[in-house]
Short mmCIF file of C-alpha atoms and ligand atoms in Angstrom, two decimals:
data_model
loop_
_atom_site.label_atom_id
_atom_site.label_comp_id
_atom_site.label_asym_id
_atom_site.label_seq_id
_atom_site.Cartn_x
_atom_site.Cartn_y
_atom_site.Cartn_z
CA UNK A 1 7.82 -4.15 -27.61
CA UNK A 2 9.84 -2.38 -24.95
CA UNK A 3 9.01 0.66 -22.83
CA UNK A 4 11.94 2.43 -24.55
CA UNK A 5 10.14 2.38 -27.89
CA UNK A 6 7.02 4.07 -26.52
CA UNK A 7 8.65 7.48 -26.41
CA UNK A 8 8.72 7.86 -22.63
CA UNK A 9 11.30 10.05 -20.92
CA UNK A 10 14.34 8.71 -19.07
CA UNK A 11 12.85 9.76 -15.73
CA UNK A 12 9.76 7.65 -16.40
CA UNK A 13 11.79 4.72 -17.72
CA UNK A 14 13.81 4.82 -14.53
CA UNK A 15 10.64 4.64 -12.44
CA UNK A 16 9.27 1.80 -14.59
CA UNK A 17 12.54 -0.02 -14.16
CA UNK A 18 12.31 0.43 -10.43
CA UNK A 19 8.84 -1.14 -10.49
CA UNK A 20 10.39 -4.11 -12.24
CA UNK A 21 8.20 -4.11 -15.34
CA UNK A 22 9.91 -5.79 -18.31
CA UNK A 23 7.61 -4.75 -21.08
CA UNK A 24 4.43 -2.75 -21.54
CA UNK A 25 1.14 -4.57 -21.13
CA UNK A 26 -1.15 -4.61 -24.21
CA UNK A 27 -3.22 -1.68 -22.97
CA UNK A 28 -0.06 0.32 -22.27
CA UNK A 29 1.29 -0.47 -25.71
CA UNK A 30 -1.94 0.69 -27.31
CA UNK A 31 -2.87 3.64 -25.12
CA UNK A 32 0.44 5.36 -24.42
CA UNK A 33 1.31 6.50 -28.00
CA UNK A 34 -2.03 8.23 -28.78
CA UNK A 35 -2.11 9.82 -25.32
CA UNK A 36 1.40 11.18 -25.86
CA UNK A 37 0.17 12.63 -29.16
CA UNK A 38 -2.42 14.57 -27.19
CA UNK A 39 -5.41 12.61 -28.46
CA UNK A 40 -8.51 11.74 -26.50
CA UNK A 41 -8.59 8.04 -25.72
CA UNK A 42 -11.50 5.75 -24.95
CA UNK A 43 -10.19 2.52 -23.53
CA UNK A 44 -11.87 -0.74 -22.72
CA UNK A 45 -9.80 -2.13 -19.91
CA UNK A 46 -10.30 -3.51 -16.47
CA UNK A 47 -8.21 -3.52 -13.36
CA UNK A 48 -5.46 -6.06 -13.83
CA UNK A 49 -4.57 -4.95 -17.34
CA UNK A 50 -2.05 -2.33 -16.24
CA UNK A 51 -4.38 0.46 -17.27
CA UNK A 52 -3.25 2.76 -14.46
CA UNK A 53 0.26 2.98 -15.86
CA UNK A 54 -1.36 3.16 -19.29
CA UNK A 55 -2.75 6.58 -18.54
CA UNK A 56 -0.45 7.74 -15.74
CA UNK A 57 2.86 7.40 -17.59
CA UNK A 58 1.93 9.49 -20.65
CA UNK A 59 0.04 11.95 -18.48
CA UNK A 60 3.14 12.54 -16.36
CA UNK A 61 5.25 12.93 -19.46
CA UNK A 62 2.91 15.54 -20.94
CA UNK A 63 2.80 17.48 -17.68
CA UNK A 64 6.55 17.38 -17.17
CA UNK A 65 7.10 18.69 -20.70
CA UNK A 66 4.65 21.57 -20.20
CA UNK A 67 5.06 24.66 -18.12
CA UNK A 68 4.35 24.69 -14.43
CA UNK A 69 2.68 27.78 -13.02
CA UNK A 70 4.07 29.18 -9.81
CA UNK A 71 0.99 28.41 -7.71
CA UNK A 72 0.80 24.90 -9.15
CA UNK A 73 -2.87 24.55 -9.98
CA UNK A 74 -4.25 21.10 -10.73
CA UNK A 75 -3.27 20.25 -14.32
CA UNK A 76 -4.39 16.63 -14.41
CA UNK A 77 -7.51 15.30 -12.74
CA UNK A 78 -8.01 11.57 -12.33
CA UNK A 79 -11.55 10.78 -11.29
CA UNK A 80 -12.26 7.34 -9.91
CA UNK A 81 -15.29 5.85 -8.17
CA UNK A 82 -13.88 4.45 -4.93
CA UNK A 83 -11.55 5.44 -2.16
CA UNK A 84 -9.51 2.29 -2.54
CA UNK A 85 -9.00 2.83 -6.23
CA UNK A 86 -8.15 6.47 -5.65
CA UNK A 87 -5.53 5.44 -3.08
CA UNK A 88 -4.11 2.80 -5.42
CA UNK A 89 -3.87 5.16 -8.36
CA UNK A 90 -2.26 7.81 -6.18
CA UNK A 91 0.38 5.28 -5.07
CA UNK A 92 1.09 4.58 -8.73
CA UNK A 93 1.29 8.28 -9.60
CA UNK A 94 3.77 8.80 -6.77
CA UNK A 95 5.92 5.89 -7.86
CA UNK A 96 5.96 6.79 -11.54
CA UNK A 97 6.69 10.47 -10.84
CA UNK A 98 9.50 9.79 -8.39
CA UNK A 99 12.13 11.24 -10.73
CA UNK A 100 10.02 14.13 -12.00
CA UNK A 101 9.17 17.50 -10.53
CA UNK A 102 5.51 16.62 -10.23
CA UNK A 103 3.36 16.97 -7.15
CA UNK A 104 0.36 14.73 -6.65
CA UNK A 105 -2.39 14.30 -4.10
CA UNK A 106 -5.42 12.15 -3.47
CA UNK A 107 -8.75 13.25 -2.08
CA UNK A 108 -11.72 11.13 -1.08
CA UNK A 109 -14.54 11.20 1.40
CA UNK A 110 -14.83 9.50 4.75
CA UNK A 111 -11.75 11.20 6.18
CA UNK A 112 -11.06 14.69 7.49
CA UNK A 113 -10.87 17.16 4.62
CA UNK A 114 -8.42 19.53 6.33
CA UNK A 115 -5.14 17.78 5.38
CA UNK A 116 -6.43 17.39 1.83
CA UNK A 117 -7.31 21.09 1.65
CA UNK A 118 -3.89 22.05 3.03
CA UNK A 119 -2.16 19.95 0.42
CA UNK A 120 -4.17 21.49 -2.40
CA UNK A 121 -3.26 24.94 -1.11
CA UNK A 122 0.42 24.08 -1.32
CA UNK A 123 -0.04 23.21 -4.99
CA UNK A 124 -0.76 19.93 -6.75
CA UNK A 125 -0.11 19.00 -10.39
CA UNK A 126 -1.94 15.67 -10.45
CA UNK A 127 -5.06 15.19 -8.39
CA UNK A 128 -6.65 11.78 -7.91
CA UNK A 129 -10.16 12.10 -6.55
CA UNK A 130 -13.52 10.54 -5.94
CA UNK A 131 -16.46 12.66 -7.12
CA UNK A 132 -18.16 13.53 -3.83
CA UNK A 133 -15.19 15.00 -1.98
CA UNK A 134 -13.93 16.68 -5.14
CA UNK A 135 -17.19 18.58 -5.53
CA UNK A 136 -17.27 19.38 -1.81
CA UNK A 137 -13.86 21.03 -2.02
CA UNK A 138 -14.75 22.86 -5.23
CA UNK A 139 -17.99 24.13 -3.70
CA UNK A 140 -16.06 25.47 -0.73
CA UNK A 141 -13.66 27.24 -3.12
CA UNK A 142 -10.78 25.28 -1.66
CA UNK A 143 -10.09 23.72 -5.03
CA UNK A 144 -10.14 25.14 -8.53
CA UNK A 145 -10.22 22.93 -11.61
CA UNK A 146 -9.83 25.84 -14.02
CA UNK A 147 -6.31 24.82 -15.07
CA UNK A 148 -7.01 21.14 -15.77
CA UNK A 149 -5.35 20.09 -19.02
CA UNK A 150 -5.90 16.34 -18.81
CA UNK A 151 -9.04 14.71 -17.47
CA UNK A 152 -9.07 10.98 -16.74
CA UNK A 153 -12.34 9.22 -16.03
CA UNK A 154 -11.45 5.84 -14.63
CA UNK A 155 -13.87 2.93 -14.20
CA UNK A 156 -16.58 4.88 -15.95
CA UNK A 157 -19.05 1.99 -15.89
CA UNK A 158 -18.71 1.65 -12.15
CA UNK A 159 -19.18 5.40 -11.82
CA UNK A 160 -22.53 5.06 -13.52
CA UNK A 161 -23.45 2.00 -11.46
CA UNK A 162 -22.80 3.98 -8.34
CA UNK A 163 -24.96 6.86 -9.43
CA UNK A 164 -22.19 9.35 -10.07
CA UNK A 165 -23.40 10.52 -13.46
CA UNK A 166 -24.70 13.86 -12.19
CA UNK A 167 -21.51 14.45 -10.23
CA UNK A 168 -19.46 13.78 -13.34
CA UNK A 169 -21.56 16.28 -15.28
CA UNK A 170 -21.01 18.88 -12.55
CA UNK A 171 -17.28 18.24 -12.54
CA UNK A 172 -17.07 18.53 -16.34
CA UNK A 173 -18.59 22.00 -16.04
CA UNK A 174 -15.77 23.01 -13.69
CA UNK A 175 -12.92 22.03 -15.98
CA UNK A 176 -11.87 23.90 -19.14
CA UNK A 177 -13.55 22.87 -22.40
CA UNK A 178 -10.19 22.62 -24.10
CA UNK A 179 -8.52 19.62 -22.52
CA UNK A 180 -7.38 16.09 -23.23
CA UNK A 181 -9.78 13.37 -22.10
CA UNK A 182 -9.01 9.77 -21.26
CA UNK A 183 -11.86 7.47 -20.38
CA UNK A 184 -11.56 3.91 -19.12
CA UNK A 185 -14.37 1.44 -18.75
CA UNK A 186 -14.60 -2.31 -18.48
CA UNK A 187 -17.92 -2.50 -20.28
CA UNK A 188 -19.59 -0.39 -22.92
CA UNK A 189 -23.30 -0.04 -22.37
CA UNK A 190 -25.50 2.53 -24.07
CA UNK A 191 -25.12 4.78 -21.02
CA UNK A 192 -21.34 4.62 -21.19
CA UNK A 193 -21.35 5.42 -24.87
CA UNK A 194 -23.61 8.39 -24.18
CA UNK A 195 -21.31 9.60 -21.44
CA UNK A 196 -18.29 9.17 -23.70
CA UNK A 197 -19.93 11.18 -26.47
CA UNK A 198 -20.46 14.06 -24.06
CA UNK A 199 -16.89 14.04 -22.78
CA UNK A 200 -14.51 12.91 -25.51
CA UNK A 201 -13.59 14.55 -28.81
CA UNK A 202 -12.70 12.24 -31.72
CA UNK A 203 -11.31 9.60 -29.38
CA UNK A 204 -8.92 6.86 -30.35
CA UNK A 205 -10.45 3.59 -29.17
CA UNK A 206 -8.18 1.03 -27.54
CA UNK A 207 -9.05 -2.29 -25.99
CA UNK A 208 -7.34 -4.82 -23.78
CA UNK A 209 -8.46 -7.70 -21.69
CA UNK A 210 -6.52 -9.14 -18.78
CA UNK A 211 -4.40 -12.09 -19.63
CA UNK A 212 -5.41 -15.56 -18.68
CA UNK A 213 -8.55 -14.71 -16.82
CA UNK A 214 -11.19 -16.35 -18.94
CA UNK A 215 -13.81 -18.13 -16.94
CA UNK A 216 -12.66 -21.37 -18.54
CA UNK A 217 -9.26 -21.31 -16.81
CA UNK A 218 -10.73 -20.89 -13.36
CA UNK A 219 -11.67 -24.07 -11.56
CA UNK A 220 -15.26 -23.45 -10.62
CA UNK A 221 -17.27 -25.60 -8.28
CA UNK A 222 -20.67 -25.38 -6.68
CA UNK A 223 -21.45 -26.99 -3.34
CA UNK A 224 -25.17 -27.50 -2.89
CA UNK A 225 -25.76 -27.00 0.80
CA UNK A 226 -28.50 -26.22 3.29
CA UNK A 227 -28.54 -22.52 4.09
CA UNK A 228 -28.09 -23.18 7.80
CA UNK A 229 -24.99 -25.29 7.13
CA UNK A 230 -23.09 -22.81 4.99
CA UNK A 231 -21.00 -21.41 7.83
CA UNK A 232 -19.97 -24.88 8.96
CA UNK A 233 -19.09 -25.85 5.40
CA UNK A 234 -16.99 -22.80 4.65
CA UNK A 235 -15.03 -23.21 7.86
CA UNK A 236 -14.48 -26.89 7.06
CA UNK A 237 -13.28 -26.12 3.51
CA UNK A 238 -10.83 -23.47 4.67
CA UNK A 239 -9.57 -25.51 7.62
CA UNK A 240 -9.33 -28.90 5.87
CA UNK A 241 -7.69 -27.33 2.83
CA UNK A 242 -5.42 -25.22 5.03
CA UNK A 243 -6.16 -22.33 2.69
CA UNK A 244 -4.16 -19.29 3.62
CA UNK A 245 -5.57 -16.52 1.44
CA UNK A 246 -9.26 -16.66 0.76
CA UNK A 247 -11.55 -13.95 -0.47
CA UNK A 248 -15.14 -14.63 0.56
CA UNK A 249 -18.11 -12.77 -0.84
CA UNK A 250 -21.34 -12.22 1.00
CA UNK A 251 -24.39 -10.44 -0.30
CA UNK A 252 -24.78 -8.04 2.60
CA UNK A 253 -22.67 -6.04 5.05
CA UNK A 254 -24.46 -7.73 7.92
CA UNK A 255 -23.67 -11.14 6.44
CA UNK A 256 -20.01 -10.16 6.06
CA UNK A 257 -19.78 -9.11 9.71
CA UNK A 258 -21.52 -12.23 10.96
CA UNK A 259 -19.40 -14.60 8.97
CA UNK A 260 -16.21 -12.81 9.98
CA UNK A 261 -17.10 -13.20 13.65
CA UNK A 262 -17.78 -16.90 13.22
CA UNK A 263 -14.52 -17.43 11.35
CA UNK A 264 -12.58 -15.69 14.10
CA UNK A 265 -14.25 -17.75 16.80
CA UNK A 266 -13.24 -20.87 14.84
CA UNK A 267 -9.63 -19.77 14.93
CA UNK A 268 -9.41 -18.43 11.38
CA UNK A 269 -8.03 -14.90 11.12
CA UNK A 270 -10.57 -12.90 9.17
CA UNK A 271 -11.66 -9.34 8.48
CA UNK A 272 -14.70 -7.85 6.84
CA UNK A 273 -14.53 -5.15 4.21
CA UNK A 274 -17.66 -3.25 3.24
CA UNK A 275 -19.18 0.17 2.88
CA UNK A 276 -19.90 0.64 6.58
CA UNK A 277 -16.28 0.13 7.58
CA UNK A 278 -14.16 3.17 8.16
CA UNK A 279 -11.44 3.95 5.69
CA UNK A 280 -8.84 3.02 8.29
CA UNK A 281 -10.46 -0.33 8.97
CA UNK A 282 -10.67 -1.14 5.29
CA UNK A 283 -7.07 -0.22 4.62
CA UNK A 284 -5.94 -2.26 7.61
CA UNK A 285 -7.97 -5.28 6.53
CA UNK A 286 -6.61 -5.10 3.01
CA UNK A 287 -3.03 -4.74 4.22
CA UNK A 288 -3.43 -7.69 6.58
CA UNK A 289 -4.90 -9.76 3.79
CA UNK A 290 -2.08 -8.87 1.43
CA UNK A 291 0.70 -9.50 3.94
CA UNK A 292 -0.75 -12.80 5.10
CA UNK A 293 -1.66 -11.88 8.67
CA UNK A 294 -5.34 -12.22 7.75
CA UNK A 295 -6.33 -15.46 6.06
CA UNK A 296 -9.84 -14.61 5.06
CA UNK A 297 -11.24 -11.35 3.82
CA UNK A 298 -15.01 -11.28 3.76
CA UNK A 299 -16.26 -8.68 1.33
CA UNK A 300 -19.35 -7.37 -0.34
CA UNK A 301 -19.19 -6.87 -4.11
CA UNK A 302 -18.92 -3.14 -4.06
CA UNK A 303 -16.21 -3.12 -1.39
CA UNK A 304 -14.10 -5.65 -3.24
CA UNK A 305 -14.17 -4.13 -6.68
CA UNK A 306 -11.04 -2.62 -8.02
CA UNK A 307 -8.84 -3.79 -5.20
CA UNK A 308 -5.44 -4.75 -6.44
CA UNK A 309 -4.97 -8.10 -4.79
CA UNK A 310 -2.70 -10.17 -6.96
CA UNK A 311 -2.81 -13.94 -7.26
CA UNK A 312 -5.71 -15.16 -5.22
CA UNK A 313 -5.76 -18.91 -4.93
CA UNK A 314 -9.30 -19.13 -3.51
CA UNK A 315 -12.47 -17.19 -3.97
CA UNK A 316 -15.59 -18.39 -2.22
CA UNK A 317 -19.09 -17.15 -2.83
CA UNK A 318 -20.73 -17.64 0.53
CA UNK A 319 -23.83 -16.47 -1.25
CA UNK A 320 -23.93 -16.29 -5.00
CA UNK A 321 -24.76 -12.87 -6.38
CA UNK A 322 -28.22 -12.13 -7.69
CA UNK A 323 -26.54 -10.01 -10.38
CA UNK A 324 -24.95 -12.61 -12.62
CA UNK A 325 -22.26 -10.32 -13.90
CA UNK A 326 -20.93 -9.90 -10.37
CA UNK A 327 -20.15 -13.61 -10.36
CA UNK A 328 -17.85 -13.13 -13.31
CA UNK A 329 -16.09 -10.26 -11.57
CA UNK A 330 -15.81 -12.13 -8.29
CA UNK A 331 -14.25 -15.22 -9.78
CA UNK A 332 -12.02 -13.09 -11.99
CA UNK A 333 -10.00 -12.48 -8.85
CA UNK A 334 -8.59 -15.94 -8.98
CA UNK A 335 -6.39 -17.49 -11.63
CA UNK A 336 -4.78 -14.14 -12.27
CA UNK A 337 -1.40 -13.74 -13.91
CA UNK A 338 -1.26 -17.32 -15.04
CA UNK A 339 -1.72 -18.87 -11.60
CA UNK A 340 -4.42 -21.45 -11.24
CA UNK A 341 -7.24 -20.58 -8.93
CA UNK A 342 -10.38 -22.02 -7.53
CA UNK A 343 -13.76 -20.36 -7.31
CA UNK A 344 -16.23 -22.07 -5.04
CA UNK A 345 -19.88 -21.20 -4.60
CA UNK A 346 -22.06 -22.35 -1.73
CA UNK A 347 -25.54 -22.55 -3.13
CA UNK A 348 -28.70 -23.11 -1.12
CA UNK A 349 -32.11 -23.94 -2.57
CA UNK A 350 -33.27 -20.33 -2.67
CA UNK A 351 -30.30 -19.40 -4.86
CA UNK A 352 -31.14 -21.91 -7.57
CA UNK A 353 -32.49 -19.36 -10.02
CA UNK A 354 -29.44 -17.11 -9.51
CA UNK A 355 -27.21 -20.10 -10.28
CA UNK A 356 -29.18 -20.79 -13.45
CA UNK A 357 -28.79 -17.15 -14.52
CA UNK A 358 -25.03 -17.30 -13.91
CA UNK A 359 -24.64 -20.51 -15.89
CA UNK A 360 -26.57 -18.96 -18.74
CA UNK A 361 -24.33 -15.89 -18.67
CA UNK A 362 -21.04 -17.77 -18.62
CA UNK A 363 -22.33 -20.33 -21.09
CA UNK A 364 -21.29 -23.34 -19.07
CA UNK A 365 -22.50 -25.66 -16.35
CA UNK A 366 -20.52 -25.44 -13.15
CA UNK A 367 -19.70 -28.85 -11.61
CA UNK A 368 -21.81 -29.52 -8.54
CA UNK A 369 -20.73 -31.35 -5.38
CA UNK A 370 -22.35 -32.21 -2.11
CA UNK A 371 -20.31 -32.85 1.03
CA UNK A 372 -21.47 -35.41 3.53
CA UNK A 373 -22.93 -33.75 6.57
CA UNK A 374 -23.60 -30.55 4.61
CA UNK A 375 -26.31 -31.76 2.29
CA UNK A 376 -28.94 -29.39 0.90
CA UNK A 377 -32.22 -29.25 2.74
CA UNK A 378 -34.69 -31.26 0.63
CA UNK A 379 -37.63 -29.33 2.05
CA UNK A 380 -36.22 -25.83 1.45
CA UNK A 381 -38.05 -23.54 -0.93
CA UNK A 382 -36.41 -22.63 -4.20
CA UNK A 383 -38.08 -19.20 -4.13
CA UNK A 384 -35.31 -16.66 -4.70
CA UNK A 385 -34.02 -14.69 -1.72
CA UNK A 386 -35.22 -11.11 -1.40
CA UNK A 387 -36.94 -10.83 -4.72
CA UNK A 388 -36.97 -7.05 -4.61
CA UNK A 389 -33.24 -7.10 -5.24
CA UNK A 390 -33.99 -7.95 -8.83
CA UNK A 391 -32.27 -10.08 -11.34
CA UNK A 392 -29.32 -9.97 -13.66
CA UNK A 393 -28.39 -6.76 -15.33
CA UNK A 394 -28.78 -6.69 -19.04
CA UNK A 395 -25.28 -5.68 -19.98
CA UNK A 396 -23.27 -8.62 -21.10
CA UNK A 397 -19.63 -8.99 -20.19
CA UNK A 398 -17.12 -10.37 -22.59
CA UNK A 399 -16.14 -13.98 -22.34
CA UNK A 400 -13.31 -13.20 -19.97
CA UNK A 401 -13.72 -13.00 -16.25
CA UNK A 402 -11.78 -9.84 -16.33
CA UNK A 403 -10.01 -9.50 -13.00
CA UNK A 404 -12.24 -6.98 -11.43
CA UNK A 405 -13.63 -3.61 -11.61
CA UNK A 406 -14.01 -1.12 -8.95
CA UNK A 407 -16.84 0.06 -6.92
CA UNK A 408 -17.41 1.28 -3.52
CA UNK A 409 -19.50 3.85 -1.89
CA UNK A 410 -17.50 6.93 -1.24
CA UNK A 411 -20.02 9.65 -1.28
CA UNK A 412 -23.44 10.21 0.07
CA UNK A 413 -24.46 11.51 -3.30
CA UNK A 414 -27.18 9.43 -4.81
CA UNK A 415 -29.61 9.72 -7.68
CA UNK A 416 -28.78 8.90 -11.23
CA UNK A 417 -29.90 9.46 -14.73
CA UNK A 418 -28.85 5.93 -15.25
CA UNK A 419 -32.32 4.50 -15.06
CA UNK A 420 -31.66 0.90 -16.05
CA UNK A 421 -29.44 0.15 -13.09
CA UNK A 422 -30.13 -0.38 -9.47
CA UNK A 423 -28.04 1.29 -6.88
CA UNK A 424 -26.51 -1.27 -4.60
CA UNK A 425 -24.84 1.23 -2.30
CA UNK A 426 -27.20 0.74 0.58
CA UNK A 427 -26.82 -2.99 0.60
CA UNK A 428 -23.06 -3.05 0.42
P1 AMP B 501 -3.86 -2.00 -12.99
O1 AMP B 501 -4.66 -2.70 -14.06
O2 AMP B 501 -3.43 -0.66 -13.42
O3 AMP B 501 -4.60 -1.99 -11.68
O4 AMP B 501 -2.52 -2.84 -12.77
C1 AMP B 501 -2.55 -4.16 -12.31
C2 AMP B 501 -1.21 -4.60 -11.78
O5 AMP B 501 -0.28 -4.78 -12.84
C3 AMP B 501 -0.56 -3.64 -10.80
O6 AMP B 501 -0.10 -4.39 -9.70
C4 AMP B 501 0.58 -3.04 -11.58
O7 AMP B 501 1.65 -2.68 -10.72
C5 AMP B 501 0.97 -4.15 -12.52
N1 AMP B 501 1.56 -3.70 -13.80
C6 AMP B 501 1.23 -2.59 -14.50
N2 AMP B 501 1.95 -2.51 -15.63
C7 AMP B 501 2.76 -3.59 -15.67
C8 AMP B 501 3.75 -4.07 -16.60
N3 AMP B 501 4.03 -3.42 -17.72
N4 AMP B 501 4.38 -5.22 -16.29
C9 AMP B 501 4.08 -5.89 -15.15
N5 AMP B 501 3.17 -5.50 -14.24
C10 AMP B 501 2.51 -4.36 -14.49
#
């Protein structure tokens, strides 16, 4: 199928052409036609599937075919859980609308609100936002959502994980009842279904999984190692292998900072990315990582989710996650787009039960290796680390490793009706 046959306007086709896309991805093929027909759509799709264009292209077409009011109130609202995702979606909206008379803006917390407020005042057709800052601006009467025609809820599962359910409910109350709704989620738990029921009207359900990202195609390896020797081992692996682009996961912000410092003092360019980093620092780290000036990005789960980092050859779990599903998302960052990738986990004795949980979840045993000089400590306890952090979540991912989802703290808003989940904001 070609983009031409999807019913998109010449202006959009020109922008797609400029992006260099040959053909629509499966989610685009499935989602664009019903959205163009004005239907509500519930889509199961993760980052990496091309879902952003899947909702942005038809949304832009609908808006450009409608009438624009003189004061240009917000007509399409795209709600997303993290600043990084919001920024990425906004970039996409800008690119796809290059040949249309459409104005767009992005708002998120952690930065001065004044420029965002000024932009809204000048008039914005498409607004990409994270919940906290959106509500702040609405509460200050800087922003009105009374003219929203299309509402997009992106990464709905991550929204719930991050405790945004109340914020979403508040936002829904601020937008007109008569509107088109598009909801995207990587997983469909009971909570998500409940949320969808409250938002969508007779939705068309579409589904797509990222290509070639099943756990089976990723070369996974576990190194059993003494906890105290992990830093030495990771530096050895990266140096000996001369790996140039490595995403490393740690369980805590503190751990990410520590490891980054040690990498740098060993001559490996590295940067940490986590919830305590300023927006500027995160953007800079991500840019450096993408352009190759930073070899290693050390991230916490929440900070890394949803980041569009194509083709990662190496992902290392410095600590394996205590939430098994996070393992699947972490390793889904390698082997993307048909490239082979390697996912390595450094596992100390106290992580044994987490490893068992992960193997159960993915339905396979991960090959184990020990490197001379970095052997596990035979006397170490196998008691799990920080037991209060709980165990695997109950929701079960599909068999694919699914690229990634988003998630990052972008608002101080807490509290959730989503009782089955733990908030990980504070840790990440
Ligand atoms: P997303 O899932 O929206 O985050 O998109 C993942 C990546 O796929 C982004 O880098 C997009 O620019 C890219 N992409 C989106 N649609 C297509 C397409 N039809 N062909 C090739 N790449 C695409």
